Short mmCIF file of C-alpha atoms in Angstrom, two decimals:
data_model
loop_
_atom_site.label_atom_id
_atom_site.label_comp_id
_atom_site.label_asym_id
_atom_site.label_seq_id
_atom_site.Cartn_x
_atom_site.Cartn_y
_atom_site.Cartn_z
CA MET A 1 1.07 32.77 -7.53
CA SER A 2 -1.52 29.99 -7.47
CA LEU A 3 -1.07 26.90 -5.32
CA PRO A 4 -0.48 24.71 -8.39
CA GLY A 5 2.08 27.28 -9.52
CA VAL A 6 3.84 27.10 -6.17
CA MET A 7 3.91 23.31 -6.32
CA ASN A 8 5.23 23.36 -9.89
CA SER A 9 7.93 25.84 -8.88
CA LEU A 10 9.33 23.25 -6.46
CA GLU A 11 10.27 21.16 -9.48
CA SER A 12 12.48 24.00 -10.73
CA ALA A 13 14.24 24.62 -7.39
CA SER A 14 17.66 23.86 -8.85
CA PHE A 15 19.38 25.27 -5.76
CA LEU A 16 18.56 21.87 -4.19
CA ASP A 17 20.50 19.92 -6.80
CA LYS A 18 23.85 19.98 -4.99
CA GLU A 19 22.37 18.49 -1.82
CA GLY A 20 20.14 16.14 -3.80
CA ASP A 21 23.07 14.86 -5.82
CA ALA A 22 25.11 14.30 -2.64
CA ILE A 23 22.30 12.33 -1.02
CA HIS A 24 21.75 10.38 -4.24
CA ARG A 25 25.46 9.45 -4.38
CA LEU A 26 25.20 8.22 -0.80
CA LEU A 27 21.94 6.28 -1.15
CA GLY A 28 22.19 5.16 -4.77
CA PRO A 29 24.77 2.40 -4.30
CA ALA A 30 22.83 0.91 -1.39
CA LEU A 31 19.40 1.13 -3.00
CA ASP A 32 19.61 1.16 -6.78
CA GLY A 33 19.45 -2.35 -8.18
CA SER A 34 20.01 -4.00 -4.80
CA ALA A 35 17.77 -6.56 -3.14
CA ILE A 36 17.18 -4.26 -0.17
CA GLY A 37 16.29 -1.42 -2.53
CA GLY A 38 13.83 -3.66 -4.30
CA VAL A 39 12.18 -4.66 -1.04
CA LEU A 40 11.98 -1.04 0.10
CA ARG A 41 10.47 -0.03 -3.26
CA GLY A 42 7.87 -2.82 -3.02
CA THR A 43 8.93 -4.80 -6.07
CA PHE A 44 7.62 -7.94 -4.33
CA VAL A 45 4.08 -6.50 -4.43
CA GLY A 46 4.39 -4.74 -7.76
CA HIS A 47 4.12 -1.14 -6.53
CA PRO A 48 5.64 1.24 -3.97
CA ILE A 49 4.85 0.47 -0.34
CA HIS A 50 5.71 3.94 0.96
CA PRO A 51 2.11 5.22 0.59
CA ALA A 52 0.74 2.30 2.62
CA LEU A 53 3.25 2.82 5.43
CA VAL A 54 2.46 6.54 5.53
CA ASN A 55 -1.07 5.60 6.56
CA VAL A 56 0.21 3.96 9.74
CA THR A 57 2.43 6.89 10.74
CA VAL A 58 0.08 9.73 9.89
CA GLY A 59 -2.99 7.79 11.00
CA ALA A 60 -1.52 7.25 14.45
CA TRP A 61 -0.54 10.91 14.74
CA THR A 62 -3.92 12.13 13.51
CA SER A 63 -5.67 9.92 16.04
CA ALA A 64 -3.44 11.27 18.83
CA VAL A 65 -4.29 14.86 17.93
CA VAL A 66 -8.01 14.00 17.83
CA LEU A 67 -7.73 12.55 21.34
CA ASP A 68 -5.85 15.67 22.48
CA LEU A 69 -8.53 17.94 21.04
CA ALA A 70 -11.24 15.83 22.69
CA GLY A 71 -9.50 16.50 25.99
CA SER A 72 -9.23 12.93 27.15
CA GLU A 73 -7.20 9.76 26.86
CA SER A 74 -3.79 11.43 27.18
CA LYS A 75 -2.08 8.07 27.74
CA ALA A 76 -3.65 6.67 24.57
CA ALA A 77 -2.58 9.78 22.66
CA GLN A 78 1.00 9.29 23.85
CA ARG A 79 0.92 5.65 22.75
CA LEU A 80 -0.37 6.64 19.32
CA ILE A 81 2.40 9.21 18.98
CA GLY A 82 4.84 6.45 19.94
CA LEU A 83 3.36 4.17 17.28
CA GLY A 84 3.82 6.92 14.70
CA LEU A 85 7.42 7.43 15.78
CA VAL A 86 8.17 3.69 15.62
CA SER A 87 6.61 3.41 12.18
CA ALA A 88 8.40 6.50 10.84
CA PRO A 89 11.83 4.89 10.10
CA PRO A 90 10.51 2.20 7.72
CA THR A 91 8.22 4.79 6.14
CA LEU A 92 11.18 7.11 5.61
CA ALA A 93 13.34 4.29 4.27
CA THR A 94 10.75 3.34 1.66
CA GLY A 95 10.35 6.97 0.66
CA TRP A 96 14.09 7.44 0.17
CA ALA A 97 14.24 4.20 -1.83
CA ASP A 98 11.53 5.52 -4.16
CA TRP A 99 13.26 8.92 -4.32
CA SER A 100 16.58 7.34 -5.34
CA THR A 101 15.10 6.11 -8.63
CA ARG A 102 13.58 9.43 -9.67
CA GLY A 103 15.02 12.17 -11.86
CA PRO A 104 16.20 15.63 -10.82
CA ARG A 105 12.78 17.35 -10.87
CA ALA A 106 11.24 14.70 -8.62
CA ARG A 107 14.27 14.65 -6.35
CA ARG A 108 13.91 18.41 -5.77
CA VAL A 109 10.29 18.02 -4.74
CA GLY A 110 11.22 14.93 -2.73
CA LEU A 111 13.77 16.85 -0.69
CA ILE A 112 11.17 19.44 0.29
CA HIS A 113 8.69 16.63 1.04
CA ALA A 114 11.31 14.94 3.24
CA GLY A 115 12.13 18.19 5.02
CA ALA A 116 8.51 18.84 5.94
CA ASN A 117 8.11 15.28 7.16
CA ALA A 118 11.35 15.43 9.15
CA ALA A 119 10.00 18.52 10.90
CA GLY A 120 6.84 16.55 11.69
CA VAL A 121 8.82 13.65 13.14
CA PHE A 122 10.90 15.92 15.37
CA LEU A 123 7.84 17.86 16.58
CA PHE A 124 6.08 14.61 17.47
CA LEU A 125 9.24 13.36 19.18
CA ALA A 126 9.31 16.56 21.25
CA SER A 127 5.63 16.07 22.10
CA PHE A 128 6.27 12.45 23.09
CA MET A 129 9.20 13.43 25.31
CA ARG A 130 7.18 16.21 26.96
CA ARG A 131 4.37 13.75 27.68
CA ARG A 132 6.77 11.59 29.69
CA THR A 133 6.40 14.13 32.51
CA ARG A 134 3.18 15.96 31.66
CA THR A 135 0.56 16.28 28.97
CA ASP A 136 -0.10 19.99 28.77
CA ALA A 137 -0.78 22.65 26.15
CA VAL A 138 2.88 22.54 25.08
CA ALA A 139 2.79 18.78 24.45
CA LYS A 140 -0.50 19.10 22.58
CA GLY A 141 0.70 22.15 20.64
CA LEU A 142 3.81 20.28 19.53
CA ALA A 143 1.60 17.44 18.28
CA ILE A 144 -0.64 19.86 16.35
CA ALA A 145 2.44 21.51 14.83
CA GLY A 146 3.83 18.07 13.98
CA LEU A 147 0.62 17.04 12.26
CA SER A 148 0.62 20.32 10.34
CA ALA A 149 4.17 19.69 9.13
CA ALA A 150 3.36 16.10 8.20
CA GLY A 151 0.22 17.30 6.42
CA LEU A 152 2.26 19.76 4.38
CA GLY A 153 4.72 16.95 3.64
CA GLY A 154 1.84 14.76 2.52
CA PHE A 155 0.47 17.48 0.26
CA ILE A 156 3.88 17.87 -1.36
CA GLY A 157 4.15 14.08 -1.56
CA GLY A 158 0.86 13.98 -3.43
CA HIS A 159 2.26 16.43 -5.96
CA LEU A 160 5.38 14.29 -6.20
CA ALA A 161 3.40 11.11 -6.82
CA TYR A 162 0.77 12.45 -9.19
CA SER A 163 2.14 15.51 -10.97
CA VAL A 164 5.94 15.49 -11.18
CA THR A 165 7.33 14.34 -14.48
CA GLU A 166 10.78 14.72 -15.96
CA ASP A 167 9.22 15.81 -19.25
CA GLU A 168 9.41 19.62 -19.26
CA SER A 169 6.41 19.89 -21.60
CA SER A 170 4.09 18.25 -19.09
CA VAL A 171 5.10 20.07 -15.88
CA GLY A 172 2.08 20.27 -13.63
CA ALA A 173 0.08 17.69 -15.57
CA HIS A 174 -1.75 15.17 -13.42
CA ARG A 175 -0.36 11.70 -14.00
CA ALA A 176 -2.55 9.08 -12.40
#
């Protein structure tokens, strides 16, 4: 199966509907139509703010991995990982707020996107904790794995933002 085919198949992953519906029932009342939901969705600027916040989180983590690969500045790398971890909660909150307004196809893809990103957060948290005592190959490997998971999450997020539609006849169509 082609990569676009794999991405499109995520939209049909109906086995995620039960969990997605449960999360939507939990988040919907707090986010849909509320002032806090509007702020998290970026209504005050006229577009979602999740993509902008992602740049802070992933940018910090990417910079940390670059420093690790360069073999220097381990304290700076730890601080950058910390910045990414501190910026992750508002980034996640804005993503869930956007997710709560989408239809079933987008929510399926969004759950997989969130899962990959959650793995990234936990791997970076493990790297950060390890670095409290030593910066070694394990700490650096956890960061590389975390960036890989976040990168996969970002790739899926790109599909979610630009290709997912609730119209069955246009599945896989690029919507810019």
